[in-house]
Short mmCIF file of C-alpha atoms in Angstrom, two decimals:
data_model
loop_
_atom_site.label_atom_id
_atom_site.label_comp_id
_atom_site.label_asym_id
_atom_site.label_seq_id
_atom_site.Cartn_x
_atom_site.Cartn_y
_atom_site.Cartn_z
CA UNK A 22 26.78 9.14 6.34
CA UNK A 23 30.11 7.54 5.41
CA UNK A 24 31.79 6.61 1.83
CA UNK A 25 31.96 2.48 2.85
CA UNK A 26 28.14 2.47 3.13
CA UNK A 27 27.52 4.71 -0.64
CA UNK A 28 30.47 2.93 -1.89
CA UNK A 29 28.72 -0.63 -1.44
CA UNK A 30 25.62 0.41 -2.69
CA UNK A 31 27.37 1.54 -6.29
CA UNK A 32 29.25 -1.89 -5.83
CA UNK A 33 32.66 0.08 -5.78
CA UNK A 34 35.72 -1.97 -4.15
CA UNK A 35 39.03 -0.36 -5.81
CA UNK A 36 41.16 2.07 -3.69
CA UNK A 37 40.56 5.79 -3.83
CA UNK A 38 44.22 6.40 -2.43
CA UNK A 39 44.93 8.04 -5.90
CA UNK A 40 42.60 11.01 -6.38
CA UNK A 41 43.18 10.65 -10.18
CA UNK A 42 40.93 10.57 -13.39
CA UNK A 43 40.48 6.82 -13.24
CA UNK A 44 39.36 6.61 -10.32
CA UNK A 45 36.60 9.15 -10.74
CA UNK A 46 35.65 7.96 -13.94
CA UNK A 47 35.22 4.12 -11.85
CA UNK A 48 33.02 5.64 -9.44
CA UNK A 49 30.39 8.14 -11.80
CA UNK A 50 30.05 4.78 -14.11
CA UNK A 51 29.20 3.04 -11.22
CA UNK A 52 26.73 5.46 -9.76
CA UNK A 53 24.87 5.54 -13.17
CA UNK A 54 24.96 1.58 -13.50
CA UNK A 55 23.36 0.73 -10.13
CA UNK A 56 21.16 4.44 -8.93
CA UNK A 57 17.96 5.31 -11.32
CA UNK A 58 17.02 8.56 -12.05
CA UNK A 59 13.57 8.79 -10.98
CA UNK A 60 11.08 11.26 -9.84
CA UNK A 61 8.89 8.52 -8.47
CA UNK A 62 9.01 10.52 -4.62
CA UNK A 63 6.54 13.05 -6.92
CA UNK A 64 3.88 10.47 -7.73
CA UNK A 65 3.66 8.57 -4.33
CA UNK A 66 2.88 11.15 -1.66
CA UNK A 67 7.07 11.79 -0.66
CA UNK A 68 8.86 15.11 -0.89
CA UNK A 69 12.19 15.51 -2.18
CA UNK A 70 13.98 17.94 0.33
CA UNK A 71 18.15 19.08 -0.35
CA UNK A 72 19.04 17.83 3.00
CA UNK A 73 21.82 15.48 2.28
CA UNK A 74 21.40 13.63 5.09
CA UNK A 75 17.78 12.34 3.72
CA UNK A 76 19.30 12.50 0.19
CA UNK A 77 21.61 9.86 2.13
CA UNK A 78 19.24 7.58 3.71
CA UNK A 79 17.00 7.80 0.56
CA UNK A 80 19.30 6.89 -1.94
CA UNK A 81 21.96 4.90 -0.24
CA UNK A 82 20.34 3.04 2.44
CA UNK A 83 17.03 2.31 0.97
CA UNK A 84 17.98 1.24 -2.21
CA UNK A 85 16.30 4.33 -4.30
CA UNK A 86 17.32 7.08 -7.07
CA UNK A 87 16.92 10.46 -7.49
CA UNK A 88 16.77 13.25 -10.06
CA UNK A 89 19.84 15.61 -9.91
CA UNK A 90 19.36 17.59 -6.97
CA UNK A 91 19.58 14.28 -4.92
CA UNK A 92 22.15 12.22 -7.26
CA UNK A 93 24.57 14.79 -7.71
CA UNK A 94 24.34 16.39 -4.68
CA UNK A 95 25.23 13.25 -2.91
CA UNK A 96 27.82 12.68 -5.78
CA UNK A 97 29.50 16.28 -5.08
CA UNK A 98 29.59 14.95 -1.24
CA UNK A 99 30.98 12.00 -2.41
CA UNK A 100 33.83 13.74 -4.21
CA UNK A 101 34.61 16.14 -1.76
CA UNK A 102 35.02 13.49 0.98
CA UNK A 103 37.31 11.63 -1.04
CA UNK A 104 38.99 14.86 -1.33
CA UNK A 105 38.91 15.39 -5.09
CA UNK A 106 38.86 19.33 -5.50
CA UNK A 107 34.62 19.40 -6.32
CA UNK A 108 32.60 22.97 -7.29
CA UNK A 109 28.81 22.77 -7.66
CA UNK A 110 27.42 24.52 -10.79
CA UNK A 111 23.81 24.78 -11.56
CA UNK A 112 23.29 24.12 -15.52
CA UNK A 113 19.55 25.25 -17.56
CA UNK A 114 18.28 22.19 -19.44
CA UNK A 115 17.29 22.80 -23.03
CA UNK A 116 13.67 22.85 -24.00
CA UNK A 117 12.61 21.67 -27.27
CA UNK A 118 9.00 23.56 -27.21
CA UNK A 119 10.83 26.78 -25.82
CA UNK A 120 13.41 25.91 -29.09
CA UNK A 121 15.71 27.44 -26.19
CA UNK A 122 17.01 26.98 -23.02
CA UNK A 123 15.00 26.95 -19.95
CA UNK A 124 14.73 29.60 -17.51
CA UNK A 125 15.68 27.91 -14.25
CA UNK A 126 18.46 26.73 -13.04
CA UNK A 127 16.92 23.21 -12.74
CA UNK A 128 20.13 20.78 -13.04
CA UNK A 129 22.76 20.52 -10.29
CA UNK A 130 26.10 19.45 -11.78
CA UNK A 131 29.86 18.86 -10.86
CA UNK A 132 33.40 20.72 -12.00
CA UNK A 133 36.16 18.45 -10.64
CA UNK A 134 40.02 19.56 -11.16
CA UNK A 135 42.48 17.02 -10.99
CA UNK A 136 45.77 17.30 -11.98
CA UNK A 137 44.87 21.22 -13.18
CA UNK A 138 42.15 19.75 -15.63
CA UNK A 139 38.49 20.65 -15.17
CA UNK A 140 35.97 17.53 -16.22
CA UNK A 141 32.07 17.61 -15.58
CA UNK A 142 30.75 15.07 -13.78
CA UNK A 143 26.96 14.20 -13.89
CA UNK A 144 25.47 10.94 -12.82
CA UNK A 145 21.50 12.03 -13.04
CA UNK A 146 20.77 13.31 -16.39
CA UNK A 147 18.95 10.09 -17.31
CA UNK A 148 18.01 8.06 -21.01
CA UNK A 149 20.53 8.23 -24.04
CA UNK A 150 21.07 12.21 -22.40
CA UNK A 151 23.26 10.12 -19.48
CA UNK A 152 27.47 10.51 -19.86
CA UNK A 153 29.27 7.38 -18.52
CA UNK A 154 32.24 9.29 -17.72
CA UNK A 155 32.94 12.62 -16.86
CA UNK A 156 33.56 14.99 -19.31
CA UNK A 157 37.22 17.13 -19.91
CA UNK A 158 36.01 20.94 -20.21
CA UNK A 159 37.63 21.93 -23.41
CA UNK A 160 35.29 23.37 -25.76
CA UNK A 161 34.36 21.81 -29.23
CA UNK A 162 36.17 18.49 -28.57
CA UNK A 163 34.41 15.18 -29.45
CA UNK A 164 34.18 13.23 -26.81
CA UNK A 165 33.05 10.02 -27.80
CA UNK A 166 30.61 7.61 -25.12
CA UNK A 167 28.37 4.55 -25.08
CA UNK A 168 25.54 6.86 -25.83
CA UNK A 169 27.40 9.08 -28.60
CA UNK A 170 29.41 11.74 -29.17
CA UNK A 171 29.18 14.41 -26.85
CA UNK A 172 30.86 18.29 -26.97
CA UNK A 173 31.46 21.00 -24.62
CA UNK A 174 30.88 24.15 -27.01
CA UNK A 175 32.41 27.61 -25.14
CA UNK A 176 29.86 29.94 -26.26
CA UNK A 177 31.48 33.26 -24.24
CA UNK A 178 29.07 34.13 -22.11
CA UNK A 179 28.06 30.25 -20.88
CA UNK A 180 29.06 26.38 -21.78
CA UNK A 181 26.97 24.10 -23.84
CA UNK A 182 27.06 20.83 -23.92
CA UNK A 183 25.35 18.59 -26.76
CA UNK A 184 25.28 15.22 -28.15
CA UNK A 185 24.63 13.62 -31.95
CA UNK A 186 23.76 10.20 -31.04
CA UNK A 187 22.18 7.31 -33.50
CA UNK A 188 18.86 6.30 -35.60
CA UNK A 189 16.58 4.93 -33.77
CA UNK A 190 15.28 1.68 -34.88
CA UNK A 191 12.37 0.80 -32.96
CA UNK A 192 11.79 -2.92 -32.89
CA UNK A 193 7.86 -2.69 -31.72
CA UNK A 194 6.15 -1.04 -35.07
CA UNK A 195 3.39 0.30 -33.26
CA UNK A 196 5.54 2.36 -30.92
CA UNK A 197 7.62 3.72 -34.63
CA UNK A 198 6.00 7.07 -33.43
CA UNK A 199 5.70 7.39 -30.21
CA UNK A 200 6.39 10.75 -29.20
CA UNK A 201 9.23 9.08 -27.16
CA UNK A 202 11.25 8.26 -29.38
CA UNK A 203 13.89 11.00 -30.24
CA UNK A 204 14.61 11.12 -34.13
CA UNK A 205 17.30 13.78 -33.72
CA UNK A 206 20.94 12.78 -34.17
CA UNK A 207 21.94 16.12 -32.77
CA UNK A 208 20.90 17.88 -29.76
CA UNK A 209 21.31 20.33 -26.89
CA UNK A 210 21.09 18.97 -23.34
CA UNK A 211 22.09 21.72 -21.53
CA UNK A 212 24.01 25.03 -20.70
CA UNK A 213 25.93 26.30 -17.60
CA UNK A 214 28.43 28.63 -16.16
CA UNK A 215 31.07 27.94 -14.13
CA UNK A 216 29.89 30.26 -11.28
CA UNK A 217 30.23 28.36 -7.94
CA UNK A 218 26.87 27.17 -6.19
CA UNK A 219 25.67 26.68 -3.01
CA UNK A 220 23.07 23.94 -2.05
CA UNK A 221 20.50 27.15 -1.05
CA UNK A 222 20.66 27.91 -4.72
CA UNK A 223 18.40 25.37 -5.82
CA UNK A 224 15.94 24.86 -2.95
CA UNK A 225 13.05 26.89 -4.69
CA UNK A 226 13.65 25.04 -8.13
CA UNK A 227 13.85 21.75 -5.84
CA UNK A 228 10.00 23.21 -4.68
CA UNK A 229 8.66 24.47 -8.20
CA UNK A 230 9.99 21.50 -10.03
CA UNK A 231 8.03 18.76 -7.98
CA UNK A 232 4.83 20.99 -7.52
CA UNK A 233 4.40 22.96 -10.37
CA UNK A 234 1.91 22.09 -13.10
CA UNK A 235 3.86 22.85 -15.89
CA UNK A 236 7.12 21.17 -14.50
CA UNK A 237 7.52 17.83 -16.90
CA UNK A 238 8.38 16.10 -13.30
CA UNK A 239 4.69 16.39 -12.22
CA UNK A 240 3.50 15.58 -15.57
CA UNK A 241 5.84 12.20 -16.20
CA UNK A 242 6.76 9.49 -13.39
CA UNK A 243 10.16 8.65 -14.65
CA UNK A 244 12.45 5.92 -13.92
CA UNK A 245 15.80 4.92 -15.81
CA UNK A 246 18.94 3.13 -15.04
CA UNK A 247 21.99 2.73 -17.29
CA UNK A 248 22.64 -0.90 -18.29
CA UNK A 249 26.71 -2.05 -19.96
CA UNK A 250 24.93 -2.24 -23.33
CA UNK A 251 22.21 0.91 -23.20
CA UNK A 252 20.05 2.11 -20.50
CA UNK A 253 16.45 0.70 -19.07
CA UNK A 254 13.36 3.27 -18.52
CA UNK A 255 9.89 3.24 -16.97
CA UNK A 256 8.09 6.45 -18.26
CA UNK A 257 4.46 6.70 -17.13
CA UNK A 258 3.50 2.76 -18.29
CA UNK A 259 5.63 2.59 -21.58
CA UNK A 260 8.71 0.26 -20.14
CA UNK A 261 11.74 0.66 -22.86
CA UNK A 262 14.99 -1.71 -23.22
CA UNK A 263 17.74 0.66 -25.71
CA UNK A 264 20.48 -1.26 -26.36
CA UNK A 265 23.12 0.88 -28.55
CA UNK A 266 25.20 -0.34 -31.63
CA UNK A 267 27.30 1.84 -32.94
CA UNK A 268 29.08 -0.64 -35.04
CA UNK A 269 25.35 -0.47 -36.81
CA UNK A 270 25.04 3.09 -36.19
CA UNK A 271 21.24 2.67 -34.69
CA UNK A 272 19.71 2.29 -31.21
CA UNK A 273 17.62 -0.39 -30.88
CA UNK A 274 14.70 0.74 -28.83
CA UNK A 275 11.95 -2.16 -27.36
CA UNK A 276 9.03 -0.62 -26.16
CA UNK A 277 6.25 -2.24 -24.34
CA UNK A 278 3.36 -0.51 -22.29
CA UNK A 279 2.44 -2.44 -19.11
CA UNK A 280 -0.44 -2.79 -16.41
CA UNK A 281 -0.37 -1.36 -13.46
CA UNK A 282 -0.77 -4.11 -11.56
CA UNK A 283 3.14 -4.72 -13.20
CA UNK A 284 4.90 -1.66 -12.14
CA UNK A 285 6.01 -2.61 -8.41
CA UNK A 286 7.16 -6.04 -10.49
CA UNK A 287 9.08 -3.71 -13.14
CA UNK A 288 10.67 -1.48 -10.68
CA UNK A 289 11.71 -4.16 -8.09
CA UNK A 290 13.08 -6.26 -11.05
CA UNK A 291 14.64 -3.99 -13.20
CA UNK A 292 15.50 -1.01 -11.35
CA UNK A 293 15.45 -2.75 -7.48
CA UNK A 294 13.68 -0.46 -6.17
CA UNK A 295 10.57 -0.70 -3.57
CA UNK A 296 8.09 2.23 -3.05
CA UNK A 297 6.98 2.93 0.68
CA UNK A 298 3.59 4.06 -1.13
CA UNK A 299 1.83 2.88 -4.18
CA UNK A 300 3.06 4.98 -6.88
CA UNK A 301 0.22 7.08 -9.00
CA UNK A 302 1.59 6.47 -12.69
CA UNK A 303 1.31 9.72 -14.58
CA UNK A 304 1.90 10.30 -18.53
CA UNK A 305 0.28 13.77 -19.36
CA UNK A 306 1.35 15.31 -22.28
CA UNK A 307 4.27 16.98 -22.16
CA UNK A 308 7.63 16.72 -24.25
CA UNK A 309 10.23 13.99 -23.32
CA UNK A 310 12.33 11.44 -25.15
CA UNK A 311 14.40 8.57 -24.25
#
C-alpha cells in the first residue's frame, strides 16, 4: 500500500506538502469523481472484509468501488498517511420507512482538524446524498454544494446532518414515478457522534449489512459515480444520468432501464469497472432514491 499508487488512481498530481483545507478538499472531490459506490461484491459471489489491505488491492489496484466501510476506510488511511490529524466516527443513516434513524451504526465517516477546525469528510455516501467537499462542523450553517445545501444541525446528544436539494424533473415520463425518484427538497441523511472508532467497531455491521435479508444492500445492486455536472447510477437495471441546475432550481434526472446482456457494457463504460464474476442484478423492493 502506498499514497503514489491511490493517488494515481483518483488522478491526483498537486503536492500534499501543505496539510491544509485545500488540499483535502482536492483529494475527497477526486475520490468521489473517479471511485463508485457500489455494493456489486454482494451480488457476484465476493465478500467485503475491513482488511485494508484487500480494501487496497480492491479499490485501488483493480479499478473498483466500495460502499463506506471500504471507501472511507481507505480514505481515513489516506489522511492519516498524509498526516492530516484523522478520527473515525461511525454515523446511523436515516430511514424513511422507520421515519427515524436506523439502529446500526452502518456508515463509517471522517473528523479531520486542521488548523483547530473540525470538517467531515465522506467520499461513499453515494447519489444526490454525496458531499463534494468536506464539511466544517459548525452546527446550523448552510453549506452550499453541487448537490445542494447541506447543514450540520447540533442536536445535544448527537450531530445531524441534512440536505434540501432541487425538483426533480424527470425527462423520461414513464419513469415520473418511479419510486426512485426523491420528491423531497429536504431530508435527513444521517446522524453521528463524535466518539472515536476503531475499525473492530464495524466488522459485524460489515457482516449483517451484506448478508442480511432486510439490509437494502442485499436487496439493491448499486453502482454510482459523481460526474462535474451531477452524478451517474446503475440501480438494479434502471441506469440514471442527473445532471443538476441550480440556476433552474431542478435536477434533471434521465432514466433508462437496460438488458442484462448491457450491464458489463454500462459498468465498464461508465463507471470502468470489470467484475471477476457475472454480477446477479437485484431490484427487490425496498426504499431507495437517487
Amino acid at each position: 500500500m502506498n499514497l503514489e499508487e491511490y493517488f494515481q488512481r483518483i488522478g491526483f498530481h498537486g503536492s500534499y506538502d501543505k496539510l491544509d483545507l485545500p488540499t483535502l478538499k482536492l483529494i475527497h472531490k477526486q475520490h468521489i469523481m473517479s471511485i463508485p459506490f457500489e455494493n456489486l461484491s454482494v451480488h457476484c459471489g465476493e465478500r467485503i472484509v475491513m482488511d485494508l489491505q484487500v480494501v487496497f488491492n480492491k479499490v485501488v489496484r483493480s479499478s473498483r468501488g466500495g460502499w463506506c466501510l471500504e471507501n472511507n476506510f481507505l480514505f481515513g488511511w489516506v489522511l492519516r498517511e498524509m498526516g492530516y490529524d484523522t478520527t473515525t466516527l461511525s454515523s446511523r443513516v436515516f430511514n424513511s420507512i422507520l421515519n427515524d434513524f436506523g439502529p446500526l451504526d452502518s456508515h463509517l465517516i471522517n473528523r479531520v482538524i486542521i488548523d483547530g477546525k473540525a470538517y467531515i469528510a465522506d467520499v461513499s455516501f453515494g447519489v444526490s446524498s454525496q458531499v463534494r467537499e468536506p464539511l466544517e462542523l459548525v452546527s446550523g450553517k448552510d453549506q452550499p454544494q453541487a448537490a445542494g445545501v447541506f447543514r450540520l444541525v447540533d442536536r445535544g446528544d448527537m450531530w445531524v446532518l441534512e440536505k434540501t436539494g432541487r425538483k426533480p424533473e424527470v425527462v423520461n415520463p414513464e419513469y415520473a414515478k418511479s419510486n426512485l425518484v426523491n420528491r423531497k427538497e429536504t431530508k435527513l441523511i444521517y446522524c453521528f457522534t463524535l466518539e472515536p472508532r476503531e475499525a473492530k467497531h464495524f466488522f459485524e455491521v460489515n457482516h449483517t449489512l451484506q448478508t442480511n435479508p432486510t439490509s437494502l444492500f442485499t436487496n439493491k445492486s448499486i453502482c454510482s459515480l459523481q460526474t462535474p455536472t451531477g452524478f451517474k447510477a446503475l440501480i438494479g437495471w434502471t441506469y440514471s444520468e442527473v445532471t443538476y441546475k441550480p440556476e433552474e432550481g431542478v435536477d434533471v434526472l434521465d432514466m433508462r432501464d437496460i438488458t442484462d446482456e448491457e450491464i458489463e457494457q454500462i459498468l465498464k463504460d461508465q463507471f470502468n469497472i470489470k467484475l471477476p464474476n457475472k454480477l446477479q442484478v437485484v431490484s427487490n423492493k425496498t426504499f431507495y432514491t437517487l
